[in-house]
Amino acid sequence: MGAHIVRQGNKVIGWQFRLYAPNAAAVYLVGDFNHWMQDRVDFDYKTAPFSIYEVHLGSWRKKVLNADDTDTGASTFYSYKEIAEQLIAYVQENHFTHIELLPITEHPLDASWGYQVTGYYSPASRYGNPDELKYLIDQCHQAGIGVILDWVPLHFCKDAHGLYQFDGSWLYEYQEEYDRENHQWGTANFDLSKGVTRSFLLSNMTYWLDNYHFDGIRVDALSYLLYWRGETDPDKTNGPAIDFIKRVTALVHTDFKGVVMIAEDSSAYPKVTHSLEQGGLGFDMKWDLGWMNDTLKYMSRPSYARKYHSNEITFGMYYNPSEQFLLPLSHDEVVHGKHSIVEKIDGDYEDRFRLARAYYSFYFAHPGKNCSLWAMSGGAYSRME
């Protein structure tokens, strides 16, 4: 048993590996020699620049069909492989260090951003097959660009081909309708107190990191996990869900060292970015949605009124030392007629652009992590020391 050199004459032509494991379902040989892709991007996010471009692959750019096609002028999606070259070139041109893909797990609606998932273990087939996604990530890594996965452990689609009432029972979701039904999004909430649900999602996290080599995970809608139905009352914390989140961050930081964990959290839950040993949740960064709301409100005010609301531009520094913050101006800021950053700012056409430059300068100079919007279909957020 063990590793044995295979020779042809005096020439080494390979190695042969032998072991005795008669009851094993499968045996794998793992080593540097058979990596399908370059490993994760290596730099220290705590000290190096960290600038993320948030992108929805389905709307960032569309592929125009051949003019000779019967549907002249129609468009379709680029595949993971087709979009790689132009997306990487755009990200490099604008000096981003990372790309965050809005959920690329399989979901039923082409027009959606992907936050209502049906296939947790399947890359969205509208953009190609798993090998093409691996190609995109590999090309990003070869260009020195990290890739972050947007992950949704809160809820799932109620489509018949998904997890809803999977075996005729409430298998993955809560038994009680009040807890189960997520009326805000028309979905069903995971019951994170169940072993089967925890196993499903922890295995899912492992699947994406182990097989696709993502460099970071952004956990969606954390406040709805920390509190029952997102009601941020200290007396309404969801103990089993909090315990599950700690298991997630512990798994990632133990088995996938260097992978960055980012929390999208709109609550004031304490110690989100503190270690588990310090009584925290173990995340590396937390979205500062309060900073986003306050500063955009300030920029939307008429110039004569801003001096009366300076707290909206300074309040973020009051609580800044409490967490490792990431300042987000993301996809949520362009939905439902919220307008682009320039259009949010009060003033005439030319003044809006001048003020937008000043706003971005303030944002990039702000302590901690930062985030800004760059396109109607994509956002950006960044980490600058």
XYZ file of C-alpha atoms in Angstrom:
385
model
C 0.000 0.000 0.000
C 1.022 3.629 -0.342
C 2.623 5.634 -3.151
C 4.831 3.824 -5.679
C 6.910 5.156 -8.559
C 6.030 3.708 -11.959
C 9.017 3.381 -14.298
C 9.420 2.605 -17.972
C 12.997 1.520 -18.253
C 14.959 4.161 -16.363
C 12.288 6.846 -16.907
C 9.722 7.754 -14.241
C 6.360 7.923 -16.005
C 4.072 8.343 -13.004
C 2.968 7.189 -9.597
C 0.650 4.429 -8.427
C -1.317 4.724 -5.191
C -2.702 1.686 -3.354
C -4.822 1.358 -0.222
C -7.195 -1.128 1.376
C -10.684 0.282 2.053
C -13.223 -2.384 1.019
C -16.291 -0.553 2.369
C -15.520 2.903 0.990
C -18.153 4.367 -1.329
C -15.491 6.384 -3.170
C -11.781 7.175 -2.995
C -10.179 10.445 -4.098
C -6.581 11.444 -4.692
C -6.010 15.117 -3.893
C -2.891 17.157 -4.472
C -1.409 20.276 -6.048
C -0.934 18.313 -9.267
C -4.631 18.075 -10.083
C -6.135 21.412 -9.089
C -8.676 22.306 -11.755
C -8.191 25.980 -11.102
C -5.919 28.476 -9.443
C -6.531 28.636 -5.715
C -8.208 31.548 -3.973
C -6.817 35.060 -4.203
C -4.335 35.728 -1.347
C -4.055 39.120 0.358
C -4.920 40.301 3.730
C -8.301 42.021 3.588
C -7.583 43.778 6.905
C -4.665 45.805 5.547
C -4.827 45.697 1.739
C -7.297 47.669 -0.414
C -10.548 45.751 -0.721
C -12.902 47.053 -3.399
C -15.850 44.979 -4.573
C -17.864 45.290 -7.759
C -21.357 43.911 -7.263
C -22.857 42.495 -10.437
C -26.014 40.749 -11.576
C -24.890 38.609 -14.500
C -28.327 38.615 -16.118
C -28.547 42.372 -16.588
C -24.979 43.678 -16.472
C -24.695 43.199 -20.227
C -26.860 41.350 -22.720
C -25.786 39.529 -25.872
C -27.576 40.854 -28.952
C -28.770 38.087 -31.220
C -27.784 37.896 -34.873
C -29.562 40.509 -36.975
C -30.607 37.743 -39.382
C -32.488 36.054 -36.535
C -36.270 36.095 -36.813
C -36.374 37.982 -33.501
C -34.330 40.929 -34.759
C -33.124 43.128 -31.924
C -33.702 40.480 -29.263
C -31.041 39.699 -26.702
C -30.025 36.818 -24.503
C -27.730 36.114 -21.566
C -23.989 35.812 -21.830
C -22.722 32.536 -20.428
C -20.309 32.457 -17.496
C -17.543 31.727 -19.992
C -18.553 34.371 -22.533
C -18.794 37.176 -19.982
C -15.452 36.451 -18.306
C -13.174 38.507 -20.551
C -15.254 41.689 -20.662
C -16.233 41.590 -16.971
C -12.643 41.119 -15.847
C -11.457 43.919 -18.152
C -14.097 46.275 -16.724
C -13.224 45.395 -13.136
C -9.497 45.865 -13.764
C -10.062 49.188 -15.528
C -11.920 50.501 -12.489
C -9.418 49.069 -9.993
C -11.742 46.729 -8.123
C -10.179 43.868 -6.195
C -13.265 41.620 -6.006
C -16.465 40.768 -7.815
C -19.598 39.843 -5.901
C -22.050 37.775 -7.916
C -25.660 38.291 -6.967
C -27.073 34.814 -6.303
C -26.180 32.411 -9.105
C -27.878 29.459 -7.436
C -30.754 28.205 -9.605
C -33.913 30.313 -9.349
C -37.104 30.372 -11.401
C -37.467 33.969 -12.654
C -35.077 35.347 -15.280
C -35.967 38.932 -14.362
C -35.141 38.497 -10.669
C -31.850 39.057 -8.870
C -31.821 35.445 -7.692
C -32.638 35.819 -4.004
C -35.523 33.334 -4.158
C -33.731 30.047 -4.696
C -34.972 26.643 -5.842
C -31.705 24.803 -6.584
C -29.209 25.395 -3.795
C -26.623 23.046 -5.312
C -26.945 24.170 -8.924
C -25.356 27.152 -10.686
C -28.073 28.994 -12.613
C -28.336 27.143 -15.921
C -29.406 30.272 -17.826
C -25.742 31.334 -17.698
C -24.238 27.966 -18.582
C -23.000 24.815 -16.881
C -20.870 24.290 -13.739
C -17.617 24.015 -15.684
C -18.278 27.407 -17.276
C -18.769 28.965 -13.841
C -15.493 27.383 -12.746
C -13.866 28.911 -15.817
C -15.139 32.392 -14.880
C -13.830 32.093 -11.319
C -10.518 30.674 -12.507
C -10.033 33.540 -14.972
C -10.777 36.036 -12.191
C -8.188 34.387 -9.968
C -5.573 34.401 -12.707
C -6.226 38.145 -13.047
C -5.789 38.597 -9.281
C -9.506 39.255 -8.702
C -11.401 37.579 -5.875
C -14.992 36.334 -6.286
C -17.677 36.555 -3.594
C -20.862 34.478 -3.534
C -24.162 35.981 -2.381
C -25.710 33.248 -0.189
C -29.345 33.057 0.970
C -29.896 30.889 4.093
C -33.096 32.659 5.224
C -35.816 31.466 2.877
C -36.555 29.557 -0.314
C -39.023 29.500 -3.204
C -42.358 27.742 -2.823
C -42.279 26.349 -6.371
C -43.246 22.678 -6.531
C -39.819 21.621 -7.837
C -38.010 23.225 -4.876
C -37.761 22.451 -1.165
C -41.263 23.535 -0.168
C -43.072 20.641 1.560
C -40.372 18.506 0.004
C -41.623 15.066 1.025
C -45.193 16.070 1.772
C -44.246 17.358 5.231
C -42.763 20.637 6.409
C -39.302 19.114 6.146
C -37.001 22.141 5.870
C -39.402 24.862 6.935
C -41.215 25.725 10.175
C -44.284 23.707 11.131
C -46.327 26.733 12.208
C -47.666 28.915 9.406
C -46.878 32.166 11.238
C -43.200 31.250 11.408
C -43.045 29.495 8.040
C -44.653 31.950 5.630
C -42.511 34.914 4.558
C -45.183 37.209 3.189
C -42.732 39.990 2.315
C -41.096 37.881 -0.392
C -43.702 35.162 -0.945
C -41.310 32.468 0.248
C -40.929 29.956 3.076
C -38.488 30.452 5.959
C -35.943 27.766 6.778
C -36.370 26.253 10.247
C -32.780 26.530 11.420
C -33.439 24.597 14.620
C -33.771 21.347 12.624
C -30.763 19.120 12.116
C -31.809 18.311 8.546
C -31.972 22.003 7.632
C -28.643 22.808 9.259
C -26.985 19.865 7.562
C -28.433 20.876 4.184
C -27.177 24.474 4.423
C -23.791 23.734 6.008
C -23.164 21.140 3.318
C -24.274 23.692 0.745
C -21.756 26.227 1.999
C -19.041 23.561 1.837
C -20.104 22.615 -1.694
C -19.661 26.139 -3.093
C -16.363 26.810 -1.346
C -14.847 23.388 -1.955
C -15.886 22.941 -5.582
C -15.833 26.506 -6.903
C -13.153 28.210 -4.741
C -15.104 31.359 -3.918
C -13.060 33.892 -1.954
C -15.873 35.219 0.193
C -19.487 34.756 1.229
C -22.040 37.527 1.639
C -24.881 36.304 3.896
C -28.157 37.872 2.813
C -30.752 39.415 5.182
C -28.981 38.505 8.433
C -31.350 40.563 10.606
C -34.230 38.286 9.562
C -32.212 35.360 10.892
C -31.151 37.011 14.136
C -34.689 38.107 15.016
C -38.048 36.427 14.525
C -39.536 37.812 11.314
C -36.926 40.573 11.299
C -38.537 42.407 14.228
C -35.421 43.847 15.864
C -36.664 43.669 19.435
C -33.979 42.389 21.865
C -36.616 40.084 23.328
C -37.322 38.487 19.939
C -33.937 37.058 19.033
C -34.000 33.690 17.272
C -31.693 31.506 19.354
C -31.499 28.470 17.024
C -30.779 30.687 14.010
C -28.054 32.569 15.903
C -26.465 29.261 16.860
C -26.621 28.171 13.204
C -24.906 31.361 12.008
C -22.090 30.756 14.481
C -21.724 27.247 13.086
C -21.465 28.702 9.573
C -18.704 31.174 10.416
C -16.867 28.543 12.475
C -17.012 26.091 9.557
C -15.696 28.623 7.061
C -12.894 29.952 9.251
C -11.814 26.426 10.226
C -12.041 24.568 6.911
C -11.586 27.447 4.423
C -9.079 29.808 5.980
C -8.833 33.122 4.180
C -12.436 33.134 2.942
C -14.076 36.421 3.967
C -17.495 36.331 5.660
C -19.669 39.411 5.077
C -22.987 40.069 6.842
C -25.794 42.110 5.298
C -27.332 43.223 8.583
C -29.695 46.156 9.084
C -30.021 45.646 12.845
C -28.018 46.804 15.848
C -27.333 43.242 16.996
C -24.037 43.416 18.928
C -20.676 41.884 18.041
C -21.520 40.704 14.530
C -17.867 41.008 13.512
C -16.384 39.848 16.806
C -14.905 36.384 17.087
C -16.824 33.485 18.571
C -14.362 33.484 21.461
C -15.346 37.092 22.173
C -19.035 36.207 22.201
C -19.592 37.434 18.637
C -21.012 35.926 15.465
C -17.648 35.499 13.764
C -18.178 37.609 10.626
C -15.277 39.549 9.120
C -17.320 42.505 7.852
C -20.808 43.949 8.291
C -22.754 46.187 5.905
C -23.335 49.613 7.487
C -26.811 50.272 6.141
C -27.331 53.090 8.635
C -24.451 55.033 7.097
C -25.935 54.504 3.654
C -29.412 55.714 4.608
C -28.172 58.726 6.586
C -25.676 60.023 4.051
C -27.984 59.599 1.059
C -30.710 61.448 2.944
C -28.206 64.245 3.610
C -27.162 64.465 -0.054
C -30.796 64.603 -1.186
C -31.496 67.710 0.915
C -31.352 71.209 -0.624
C -27.990 72.869 -0.063
C -29.426 75.503 2.287
C -30.858 72.794 4.564
C -27.816 70.576 4.887
C -26.200 72.622 7.647
C -29.141 71.768 9.867
C -28.656 68.039 9.354
C -24.917 67.559 9.717
C -25.577 64.656 12.081
C -26.610 62.599 9.047
C -23.111 62.851 7.628
C -21.241 62.437 10.935
C -23.310 59.963 12.985
C -21.612 56.952 11.427
C -18.421 57.778 13.317
C -20.281 57.515 16.641
C -20.638 53.752 16.323
C -17.899 53.024 13.770
C -15.458 51.433 16.266
C -18.050 48.864 17.378
C -17.814 46.677 14.239
C -15.726 46.081 11.117
C -18.017 47.956 8.767
C -18.471 47.853 5.000
C -20.290 50.918 3.646
C -22.803 49.712 1.033
C -24.440 51.498 -1.869
C -25.631 48.364 -3.590
C -28.345 46.928 -5.827
C -31.064 47.838 -3.314
C -30.437 51.510 -4.081
C -31.652 51.294 -7.676
C -34.783 49.188 -7.219
C -38.379 50.460 -7.186
C -37.563 53.856 -8.690
C -34.906 54.822 -6.141
C -32.731 56.342 -8.923
C -28.977 56.429 -9.426
C -26.657 58.166 -6.972
C -26.453 61.281 -9.160
C -30.235 61.467 -9.452
C -30.654 61.178 -5.683
C -28.609 64.338 -5.097
C -30.367 67.699 -4.926
C -29.275 70.449 -7.307
C -29.097 71.254 -10.997
C -27.588 68.881 -13.551
C -23.959 70.045 -13.272
C -24.044 70.470 -9.501
C -25.230 66.896 -9.034
C -22.079 65.563 -10.668
C -19.839 67.827 -8.587
C -21.584 66.763 -5.396
C -21.416 63.099 -6.425
C -17.624 63.409 -6.758
C -17.456 65.013 -3.318
C -19.689 62.282 -1.890
C -17.528 59.480 -3.307
C -14.398 61.199 -2.001
C -15.981 61.303 1.455
C -16.974 57.675 1.165
C -13.534 56.435 0.119
C -11.844 58.475 2.859
C -14.247 57.272 5.557
C -12.693 54.887 8.128
C -13.482 51.216 7.719
C -15.012 49.515 4.721
C -16.789 51.349 1.925
C -19.390 50.747 -0.788
C -20.624 52.679 -3.851
C -22.960 52.193 -6.798
C -21.585 52.239 -10.344
C -24.326 51.049 -12.677
C -28.068 50.549 -12.749
C -27.546 46.796 -12.782
C -24.568 46.577 -10.496
C -23.170 48.135 -7.371
C -19.797 48.356 -5.763
C -18.429 48.436 -2.296
C -14.874 48.629 -1.164
C -12.425 48.319 1.664
C -9.798 51.038 2.002
C -7.391 51.626 4.892
